Amino acid sequence: MDFSLTDDQRQLQEMARKFATTELGDLAKELEEKNIPVPTDWMKRYGELGFLGMNIATEYGGMGVGNIEALLVLEEFVKISAAVAFPVFESSVGPVRALEHFATPALKERIIPAVCRGEKIVAVCMSEPAAGSALTDLKTRATKTGNEYVISGQKRWCSGGGHADGYVVYSRMSDAPGAKGIGAVFVEKGTEGLSFGEPEQLMGFRGVPSADIFFDDVKTPLENEIVPAGGFGKLMEAFDLERCGNATMCLGIAQSAFDYALEYAQEREQFGKAIIDFQAIQIKLADMAMKLEASRLLIHRAAQQANDGLPSVRDSSLAKCFANEISREVCGIALQVMGAYGYSKSYGMEQRLRDSWGWGIAGGTIDIQKVNIAASYAGRRFNQRS
């Protein structure tokens, strides 16, 4: 069992770190201040450098590397900000991977290479006003009519809503109850009957657009079917990889908070000496470091044991849940170490704390992950309805 990175992995990590630290700082500030997503010219630059869909097969425009490599790059980007990292997240561990694994060849060839080039953005539509943690209660319906699907319903909390070029839409595709009736179709922006609500104003996630999406008899061709009714399990398999991406977003935010606090503690003086010379600060730094290392090991284990496929629900839920919790803790401690400077918007620590809380809600709440974990060890599903 080898916990070290290969030479190729280290080189890729260093390349991503160099690009992120030297090129993305000003962009991150702009996205945070203006609450806008990564602009088109930057998306194309990401694509030209190979940072989009890097673990996508080469036949669809990716680099064909493994999931760990993609997560290493994602961590370096999110250390700068979640907003600049989000296109890497969506293309490497998000809905694009569901397309790669389950969509028709025609749909894959039409969408995925354009994503890898930075020309298209794909988002996922899961939650609804009355279906969040209870996702199988969703009501959005895709009805097969002739050679197309007709979609009606409403989606909520869609990261990329109104901004993305296409949407993986979880839909009720038959009258079978619960998960048995659920599948997914792909809908492109600009399709007649597709509209968007006002952009959400969130506590964090500035630069990651979110909005309600309305489907008013939206028509999409049969070739845009990703999985048919009864394919909910497959969708969740793909989502297990997204959980690892979510965990990595938390890890990167927390790691940058720790790095900043460590540097600050060695420079800030009180009572005539650097505050790192106080045992209370040393203990705080050690606590943060232990949580970060444990989180990284859980994430990389989940990705590695998938053998470059899709992680298990147990491994991905363990990684996500732990990272969600420690990110909030680490960012909070780092802010306290910095005192008033941490609380100031000028230094970015309060932004890290705000963003860290969001990832513990997105992609399945912390409590839902714990239910998943308990179920995996007990070997059975728990009925939350009785």
Short mmCIF file of C-alpha atoms in Angstrom, two decimals:
data_model
loop_
_atom_site.label_atom_id
_atom_site.label_comp_id
_atom_site.label_asym_id
_atom_site.label_seq_id
_atom_site.Cartn_x
_atom_site.Cartn_y
_atom_site.Cartn_z
CA MET A 1 0.00 0.00 0.00
CA ASP A 2 1.69 3.17 -1.24
CA PHE A 3 0.41 6.58 -0.10
CA SER A 4 2.86 8.61 -2.18
CA LEU A 5 2.05 10.27 -5.49
CA THR A 6 3.69 9.13 -8.70
CA ASP A 7 6.07 11.42 -10.57
CA ASP A 8 3.37 12.08 -13.17
CA GLN A 9 0.82 12.94 -10.50
CA ARG A 10 3.24 15.32 -8.78
CA GLN A 11 4.03 17.02 -12.09
CA LEU A 12 0.33 17.48 -12.86
CA GLN A 13 -0.30 18.79 -9.35
CA GLU A 14 2.57 21.26 -9.63
CA MET A 15 1.42 22.44 -13.06
CA ALA A 16 -2.07 23.08 -11.68
CA ARG A 17 -0.67 24.80 -8.58
CA LYS A 18 1.57 27.09 -10.63
CA PHE A 19 -1.24 28.09 -12.97
CA ALA A 20 -3.72 28.64 -10.15
CA THR A 21 -1.41 30.68 -7.91
CA THR A 22 0.07 32.86 -10.66
CA GLU A 23 -2.93 33.33 -12.94
CA LEU A 24 -6.21 33.00 -11.05
CA GLY A 25 -5.92 35.32 -8.04
CA ASP A 26 -7.30 38.44 -9.74
CA LEU A 27 -10.01 36.42 -11.49
CA ALA A 28 -11.10 34.93 -8.16
CA LYS A 29 -11.44 38.41 -6.64
CA GLU A 30 -13.50 39.60 -9.59
CA LEU A 31 -15.88 36.62 -9.42
CA GLU A 32 -16.38 37.13 -5.68
CA GLU A 33 -16.95 40.88 -5.97
CA LYS A 34 -19.27 40.76 -8.99
CA ASN A 35 -20.87 37.36 -8.33
CA ILE A 36 -20.28 36.26 -11.92
CA PRO A 37 -19.11 32.87 -13.25
CA VAL A 38 -15.81 32.17 -15.00
CA PRO A 39 -15.94 34.11 -18.32
CA THR A 40 -15.89 32.43 -21.72
CA ASP A 41 -12.32 33.40 -22.57
CA TRP A 42 -11.07 31.86 -19.35
CA MET A 43 -13.12 28.71 -19.95
CA LYS A 44 -11.41 28.24 -23.30
CA ARG A 45 -8.06 28.78 -21.68
CA TYR A 46 -8.85 26.11 -19.09
CA GLY A 47 -9.73 23.81 -21.97
CA GLU A 48 -6.58 24.56 -23.97
CA LEU A 49 -4.46 23.69 -20.93
CA GLY A 50 -6.31 20.40 -20.42
CA PHE A 51 -7.91 21.25 -17.08
CA LEU A 52 -11.48 20.47 -18.17
CA GLY A 53 -12.65 16.85 -18.20
CA MET A 54 -9.11 15.62 -17.70
CA ASN A 55 -10.39 12.18 -16.55
CA ILE A 56 -12.70 11.94 -19.57
CA ALA A 57 -11.67 9.39 -22.19
CA THR A 58 -9.37 10.76 -24.90
CA GLU A 59 -11.90 9.84 -27.60
CA TYR A 60 -14.20 12.51 -26.15
CA GLY A 61 -11.52 15.17 -25.74
CA GLY A 62 -10.27 14.42 -22.23
CA MET A 63 -6.77 13.50 -21.08
CA GLY A 64 -7.80 10.01 -20.01
CA VAL A 65 -6.15 10.30 -16.60
CA GLY A 66 -7.60 8.82 -13.41
CA ASN A 67 -9.97 10.29 -10.88
CA ILE A 68 -7.20 10.99 -8.35
CA GLU A 69 -5.36 13.11 -10.92
CA ALA A 70 -8.52 15.12 -11.53
CA LEU A 71 -9.02 15.62 -7.79
CA LEU A 72 -5.41 16.75 -7.34
CA VAL A 73 -5.95 19.48 -9.91
CA LEU A 74 -9.33 20.42 -8.45
CA GLU A 75 -7.77 20.87 -4.99
CA GLU A 76 -5.16 23.28 -6.35
CA PHE A 77 -7.80 25.39 -8.09
CA VAL A 78 -10.16 25.56 -5.11
CA LYS A 79 -7.33 26.74 -2.87
CA ILE A 80 -7.68 29.98 -4.84
CA SER A 81 -11.50 29.98 -4.76
CA ALA A 82 -14.47 27.69 -5.27
CA ALA A 83 -15.66 29.87 -8.15
CA VAL A 84 -12.52 29.45 -10.28
CA ALA A 85 -12.53 25.72 -9.47
CA PHE A 86 -16.17 25.09 -10.30
CA PRO A 87 -15.70 24.48 -14.08
CA VAL A 88 -13.07 21.84 -13.22
CA PHE A 89 -15.49 20.27 -10.74
CA GLU A 90 -18.42 20.15 -13.19
CA SER A 91 -16.37 18.74 -16.05
CA SER A 92 -14.36 16.14 -14.12
CA VAL A 93 -16.59 14.83 -11.33
CA GLY A 94 -19.98 16.37 -12.09
CA PRO A 95 -22.77 15.77 -14.61
CA VAL A 96 -20.42 15.38 -17.58
CA ARG A 97 -19.27 12.07 -16.14
CA ALA A 98 -22.88 10.84 -16.07
CA LEU A 99 -23.06 11.66 -19.77
CA GLU A 100 -19.82 9.81 -20.44
CA HIS A 101 -20.91 6.67 -18.59
CA PHE A 102 -24.56 6.41 -19.62
CA ALA A 103 -25.56 8.70 -22.53
CA THR A 104 -26.03 7.65 -26.14
CA PRO A 105 -22.93 7.78 -28.39
CA ALA A 106 -24.48 10.59 -30.43
CA LEU A 107 -25.06 12.73 -27.34
CA LYS A 108 -21.59 12.05 -25.98
CA GLU A 109 -19.93 13.05 -29.25
CA ARG A 110 -22.01 16.22 -29.52
CA ILE A 111 -21.54 17.54 -25.97
CA ILE A 112 -18.50 16.15 -24.15
CA PRO A 113 -15.67 17.28 -26.49
CA ALA A 114 -17.11 20.81 -26.46
CA VAL A 115 -17.05 20.75 -22.64
CA CYS A 116 -13.40 19.66 -22.65
CA ARG A 117 -12.57 22.53 -25.04
CA GLY A 118 -14.26 25.04 -22.73
CA GLU A 119 -17.00 25.79 -25.26
CA LYS A 120 -19.93 24.31 -23.31
CA ILE A 121 -20.94 24.05 -19.65
CA VAL A 122 -23.16 21.25 -18.36
CA ALA A 123 -25.09 21.42 -15.07
CA VAL A 124 -27.23 18.92 -13.19
CA CYS A 125 -30.88 19.51 -12.16
CA MET A 126 -31.89 17.35 -9.23
CA SER A 127 -33.63 19.18 -6.37
CA GLU A 128 -37.15 20.58 -6.55
CA PRO A 129 -39.25 22.75 -4.21
CA ALA A 130 -40.57 19.61 -2.49
CA ALA A 131 -37.71 17.19 -3.23
CA GLY A 132 -34.27 17.78 -1.77
CA SER A 133 -32.98 15.12 0.59
CA ALA A 134 -36.10 13.12 -0.35
CA LEU A 135 -34.99 13.14 -3.99
CA THR A 136 -37.23 10.27 -5.06
CA ASP A 137 -40.23 12.54 -4.37
CA LEU A 138 -39.41 14.61 -7.44
CA LYS A 139 -42.33 15.55 -9.70
CA THR A 140 -40.66 16.83 -12.87
CA ARG A 141 -41.91 14.49 -15.59
CA ALA A 142 -40.42 13.47 -18.93
CA THR A 143 -43.06 11.79 -21.08
CA LYS A 144 -42.06 9.84 -24.18
CA THR A 145 -44.13 11.02 -27.15
CA GLY A 146 -43.19 9.75 -30.58
CA ASN A 147 -39.52 10.46 -31.16
CA GLU A 148 -39.06 12.89 -28.26
CA TYR A 149 -39.53 13.51 -24.56
CA VAL A 150 -41.82 16.25 -23.31
CA ILE A 151 -40.70 17.63 -19.96
CA SER A 152 -42.78 19.55 -17.43
CA GLY A 153 -41.84 20.67 -13.93
CA GLN A 154 -39.57 22.89 -11.86
CA LYS A 155 -36.05 22.46 -10.52
CA ARG A 156 -34.39 24.36 -7.67
CA TRP A 157 -30.86 24.94 -6.38
CA CYS A 158 -29.29 24.17 -9.75
CA SER A 159 -25.67 25.33 -9.69
CA GLY A 160 -25.19 26.69 -13.18
CA GLY A 161 -28.89 27.44 -13.58
CA GLY A 162 -29.39 30.04 -16.30
CA HIS A 163 -25.69 30.03 -17.15
CA ALA A 164 -24.96 26.49 -18.33
CA ASP A 165 -25.43 25.42 -21.96
CA GLY A 166 -27.07 22.10 -21.12
CA TYR A 167 -28.73 20.32 -18.20
CA VAL A 168 -28.84 16.74 -16.96
CA VAL A 169 -32.44 16.67 -15.74
CA TYR A 170 -33.52 14.05 -13.21
CA SER A 171 -37.12 13.26 -14.19
CA ARG A 172 -40.01 10.94 -13.48
CA MET A 173 -40.17 8.90 -16.67
CA SER A 174 -42.80 6.32 -15.74
CA ASP A 175 -45.62 5.82 -13.25
CA ALA A 176 -43.57 3.36 -11.21
CA PRO A 177 -43.28 4.56 -7.60
CA GLY A 178 -40.20 6.13 -6.05
CA ALA A 179 -36.80 5.49 -7.59
CA LYS A 180 -38.19 2.93 -10.06
CA GLY A 181 -39.81 5.67 -12.13
CA ILE A 182 -36.82 8.01 -12.24
CA GLY A 183 -34.31 8.50 -15.06
CA ALA A 184 -32.61 11.47 -16.71
CA VAL A 185 -32.62 13.37 -19.98
CA PHE A 186 -30.41 16.10 -21.40
CA VAL A 187 -31.89 19.49 -22.25
CA GLU A 188 -30.02 22.25 -24.04
CA LYS A 189 -30.30 25.91 -23.17
CA GLY A 190 -32.46 27.79 -25.63
CA THR A 191 -34.94 24.96 -26.05
CA GLU A 192 -38.50 26.28 -26.34
CA GLY A 193 -40.36 26.20 -23.04
CA LEU A 194 -37.18 26.29 -20.91
CA SER A 195 -36.89 29.34 -18.64
CA PHE A 196 -35.07 30.45 -15.51
CA GLY A 197 -35.86 32.30 -12.29
CA GLU A 198 -33.88 35.15 -10.80
CA PRO A 199 -30.32 34.28 -9.74
CA GLU A 200 -30.16 33.14 -6.12
CA GLN A 201 -28.42 35.40 -3.61
CA LEU A 202 -26.58 32.98 -1.36
CA MET A 203 -24.43 33.29 1.75
CA GLY A 204 -21.45 31.98 -0.20
CA PHE A 205 -20.84 30.38 -3.59
CA ARG A 206 -20.43 33.79 -5.22
CA GLY A 207 -19.36 33.18 -8.81
CA VAL A 208 -21.28 29.89 -8.92
CA PRO A 209 -24.67 30.86 -10.42
CA SER A 210 -27.82 29.19 -9.13
CA ALA A 211 -31.44 29.63 -10.18
CA ASP A 212 -34.79 27.89 -10.46
CA ILE A 213 -35.43 26.21 -13.80
CA PHE A 214 -38.90 25.87 -15.33
CA PHE A 215 -39.88 23.24 -17.91
CA ASP A 216 -43.08 24.12 -19.75
CA ASP A 217 -43.61 21.22 -22.17
CA VAL A 218 -39.94 21.28 -23.15
CA LYS A 219 -39.21 18.87 -26.00
CA THR A 220 -35.93 17.00 -26.30
CA PRO A 221 -35.10 14.15 -28.76
CA LEU A 222 -34.99 10.52 -27.66
CA GLU A 223 -31.25 10.44 -28.28
CA ASN A 224 -30.95 12.85 -25.33
CA GLU A 225 -32.02 10.14 -22.92
CA ILE A 226 -29.23 9.50 -20.42
CA VAL A 227 -30.85 6.71 -18.44
CA PRO A 228 -34.46 5.48 -18.74
CA ALA A 229 -36.99 4.98 -15.95
CA GLY A 230 -35.46 2.69 -13.36
CA GLY A 231 -31.99 4.14 -13.93
CA PHE A 232 -31.89 6.09 -10.68
CA GLY A 233 -29.29 3.69 -9.28
CA LYS A 234 -26.96 4.43 -12.19
CA LEU A 235 -27.39 8.17 -11.66
CA MET A 236 -26.46 7.75 -8.02
CA GLU A 237 -23.37 5.75 -9.01
CA ALA A 238 -22.20 8.73 -11.04
CA PHE A 239 -23.14 11.02 -8.17
CA ASP A 240 -20.84 9.07 -5.86
CA LEU A 241 -17.93 10.53 -7.84
CA GLU A 242 -19.45 14.00 -7.51
CA ARG A 243 -19.41 13.48 -3.73
CA CYS A 244 -15.64 13.01 -3.95
CA GLY A 245 -15.44 16.27 -5.87
CA ASN A 246 -17.58 17.99 -3.25
CA ALA A 247 -15.23 16.65 -0.56
CA THR A 248 -12.23 17.94 -2.49
CA MET A 249 -13.79 21.38 -2.75
CA CYS A 250 -14.05 21.37 1.06
CA LEU A 251 -10.53 20.05 1.44
CA GLY A 252 -9.04 22.71 -0.82
CA ILE A 253 -10.88 25.52 0.97
CA ALA A 254 -9.77 24.20 4.35
CA GLN A 255 -6.18 23.62 3.21
CA SER A 256 -5.90 27.20 1.98
CA ALA A 257 -7.35 28.43 5.29
CA PHE A 258 -4.73 26.43 7.18
CA ASP A 259 -1.89 27.63 4.94
CA TYR A 260 -2.94 31.24 5.43
CA ALA A 261 -3.30 30.86 9.20
CA LEU A 262 0.08 29.12 9.47
CA GLU A 263 1.82 31.92 7.59
CA TYR A 264 -0.02 34.57 9.61
CA ALA A 265 0.88 32.92 12.92
CA GLN A 266 4.58 33.06 12.07
CA GLU A 267 4.44 36.75 11.14
CA ARG A 268 1.97 38.21 13.64
CA GLU A 269 3.59 39.32 16.90
CA GLN A 270 1.93 39.90 20.25
CA PHE A 271 3.58 40.26 23.69
CA GLY A 272 6.91 40.58 21.92
CA LYS A 273 6.95 37.32 19.99
CA ALA A 274 5.28 35.55 17.04
CA ILE A 275 1.95 34.08 18.07
CA ILE A 276 3.01 30.63 16.80
CA ASP A 277 5.29 30.49 19.86
CA PHE A 278 2.19 30.29 22.05
CA GLN A 279 1.15 26.72 22.81
CA ALA A 280 -2.54 27.52 22.26
CA ILE A 281 -1.80 28.44 18.62
CA GLN A 282 0.39 25.37 18.14
CA ILE A 283 -2.45 23.11 19.30
CA LYS A 284 -4.92 24.82 16.96
CA LEU A 285 -2.58 24.38 14.00
CA ALA A 286 -1.99 20.71 14.87
CA ASP A 287 -5.73 20.05 15.13
CA MET A 288 -6.28 21.60 11.71
CA ALA A 289 -3.42 19.64 10.13
CA MET A 290 -4.67 16.29 11.46
CA LYS A 291 -8.17 16.90 10.09
CA LEU A 292 -6.80 17.88 6.68
CA GLU A 293 -4.58 14.82 6.36
CA ALA A 294 -7.38 12.46 7.41
CA SER A 295 -9.77 14.06 4.94
CA ARG A 296 -7.33 13.78 2.06
CA LEU A 297 -6.75 10.09 2.79
CA LEU A 298 -10.49 9.34 2.78
CA ILE A 299 -10.99 11.16 -0.52
CA HIS A 300 -8.07 9.51 -2.26
CA ARG A 301 -9.07 6.09 -0.96
CA ALA A 302 -12.56 6.49 -2.40
CA ALA A 303 -11.16 7.55 -5.77
CA GLN A 304 -8.46 4.87 -5.87
CA GLN A 305 -10.72 1.98 -4.90
CA ALA A 306 -12.99 2.91 -7.79
CA ASN A 307 -10.18 1.85 -10.14
CA ASP A 308 -10.84 4.95 -12.25
CA GLY A 309 -14.52 4.06 -12.43
CA LEU A 310 -17.20 5.18 -9.96
CA PRO A 311 -16.62 5.09 -6.17
CA SER A 312 -18.89 3.20 -3.78
CA VAL A 313 -21.60 5.01 -1.86
CA ARG A 314 -19.89 4.10 1.43
CA ASP A 315 -16.46 5.43 0.47
CA SER A 316 -17.80 8.57 -1.18
CA SER A 317 -20.19 9.36 1.67
CA LEU A 318 -17.46 8.87 4.27
CA ALA A 319 -15.16 11.19 2.34
CA LYS A 320 -17.81 13.85 1.74
CA CYS A 321 -19.26 13.85 5.24
CA PHE A 322 -15.88 14.10 6.94
CA ALA A 323 -14.61 16.81 4.58
CA ASN A 324 -17.83 18.82 4.96
CA GLU A 325 -17.48 18.83 8.73
CA ILE A 326 -13.75 19.46 9.02
CA SER A 327 -13.81 22.25 6.45
CA ARG A 328 -16.21 24.25 8.60
CA GLU A 329 -14.11 23.53 11.68
CA VAL A 330 -10.75 24.33 10.09
CA CYS A 331 -11.96 27.56 8.50
CA GLY A 332 -13.50 28.63 11.80
CA ILE A 333 -10.31 27.94 13.74
CA ALA A 334 -8.18 29.67 11.09
CA LEU A 335 -10.41 32.73 11.30
CA GLN A 336 -10.01 32.78 15.08
CA VAL A 337 -6.23 32.49 14.79
CA MET A 338 -6.24 35.60 12.60
CA GLY A 339 -8.59 37.50 14.91
CA ALA A 340 -10.00 40.71 13.42
CA TYR A 341 -7.97 40.18 10.25
CA GLY A 342 -9.75 36.88 9.71
CA TYR A 343 -13.11 38.60 10.13
CA SER A 344 -12.22 41.26 7.56
CA LYS A 345 -13.27 40.81 3.94
CA SER A 346 -9.86 42.09 2.87
CA TYR A 347 -8.13 38.81 3.71
CA GLY A 348 -10.53 36.20 2.30
CA MET A 349 -10.85 34.03 5.40
CA GLU A 350 -14.51 34.89 6.00
CA GLN A 351 -15.19 33.94 2.35
CA ARG A 352 -13.65 30.53 2.93
CA LEU A 353 -15.86 30.01 5.97
CA ARG A 354 -19.01 31.00 4.03
CA ASP A 355 -18.15 28.72 1.11
CA SER A 356 -17.27 25.79 3.36
CA TRP A 357 -20.76 25.78 4.86
CA GLY A 358 -22.36 25.56 1.43
CA TRP A 359 -20.63 22.32 0.43
CA GLY A 360 -22.07 20.57 3.49
CA ILE A 361 -25.53 21.32 2.10
CA ALA A 362 -24.91 20.81 -1.62
CA GLY A 363 -24.78 17.32 -3.04
CA GLY A 364 -26.57 15.71 -0.11
CA THR A 365 -26.47 17.13 3.39
CA ILE A 366 -24.10 15.94 6.11
CA ASP A 367 -26.94 14.15 7.90
CA ILE A 368 -27.99 12.33 4.72
CA GLN A 369 -24.40 11.17 4.22
CA LYS A 370 -24.46 9.71 7.73
CA VAL A 371 -27.66 7.83 6.91
CA ASN A 372 -25.92 6.46 3.79
CA ILE A 373 -22.92 5.42 5.86
CA ALA A 374 -25.00 3.66 8.51
CA ALA A 375 -27.03 1.88 5.81
CA SER A 376 -23.89 0.64 4.07
CA TYR A 377 -22.57 -0.91 7.28
CA ALA A 378 -25.94 -2.35 8.29
CA GLY A 379 -26.44 -3.80 4.83
CA ARG A 380 -29.94 -2.40 4.40
CA ARG A 381 -31.79 0.80 3.56
CA PHE A 382 -33.61 2.74 6.27
CA ASN A 383 -37.17 3.85 5.67
CA GLN A 384 -37.33 7.57 6.46
CA ARG A 385 -41.09 7.75 5.80
CA SER A 386 -42.36 5.74 8.78
#
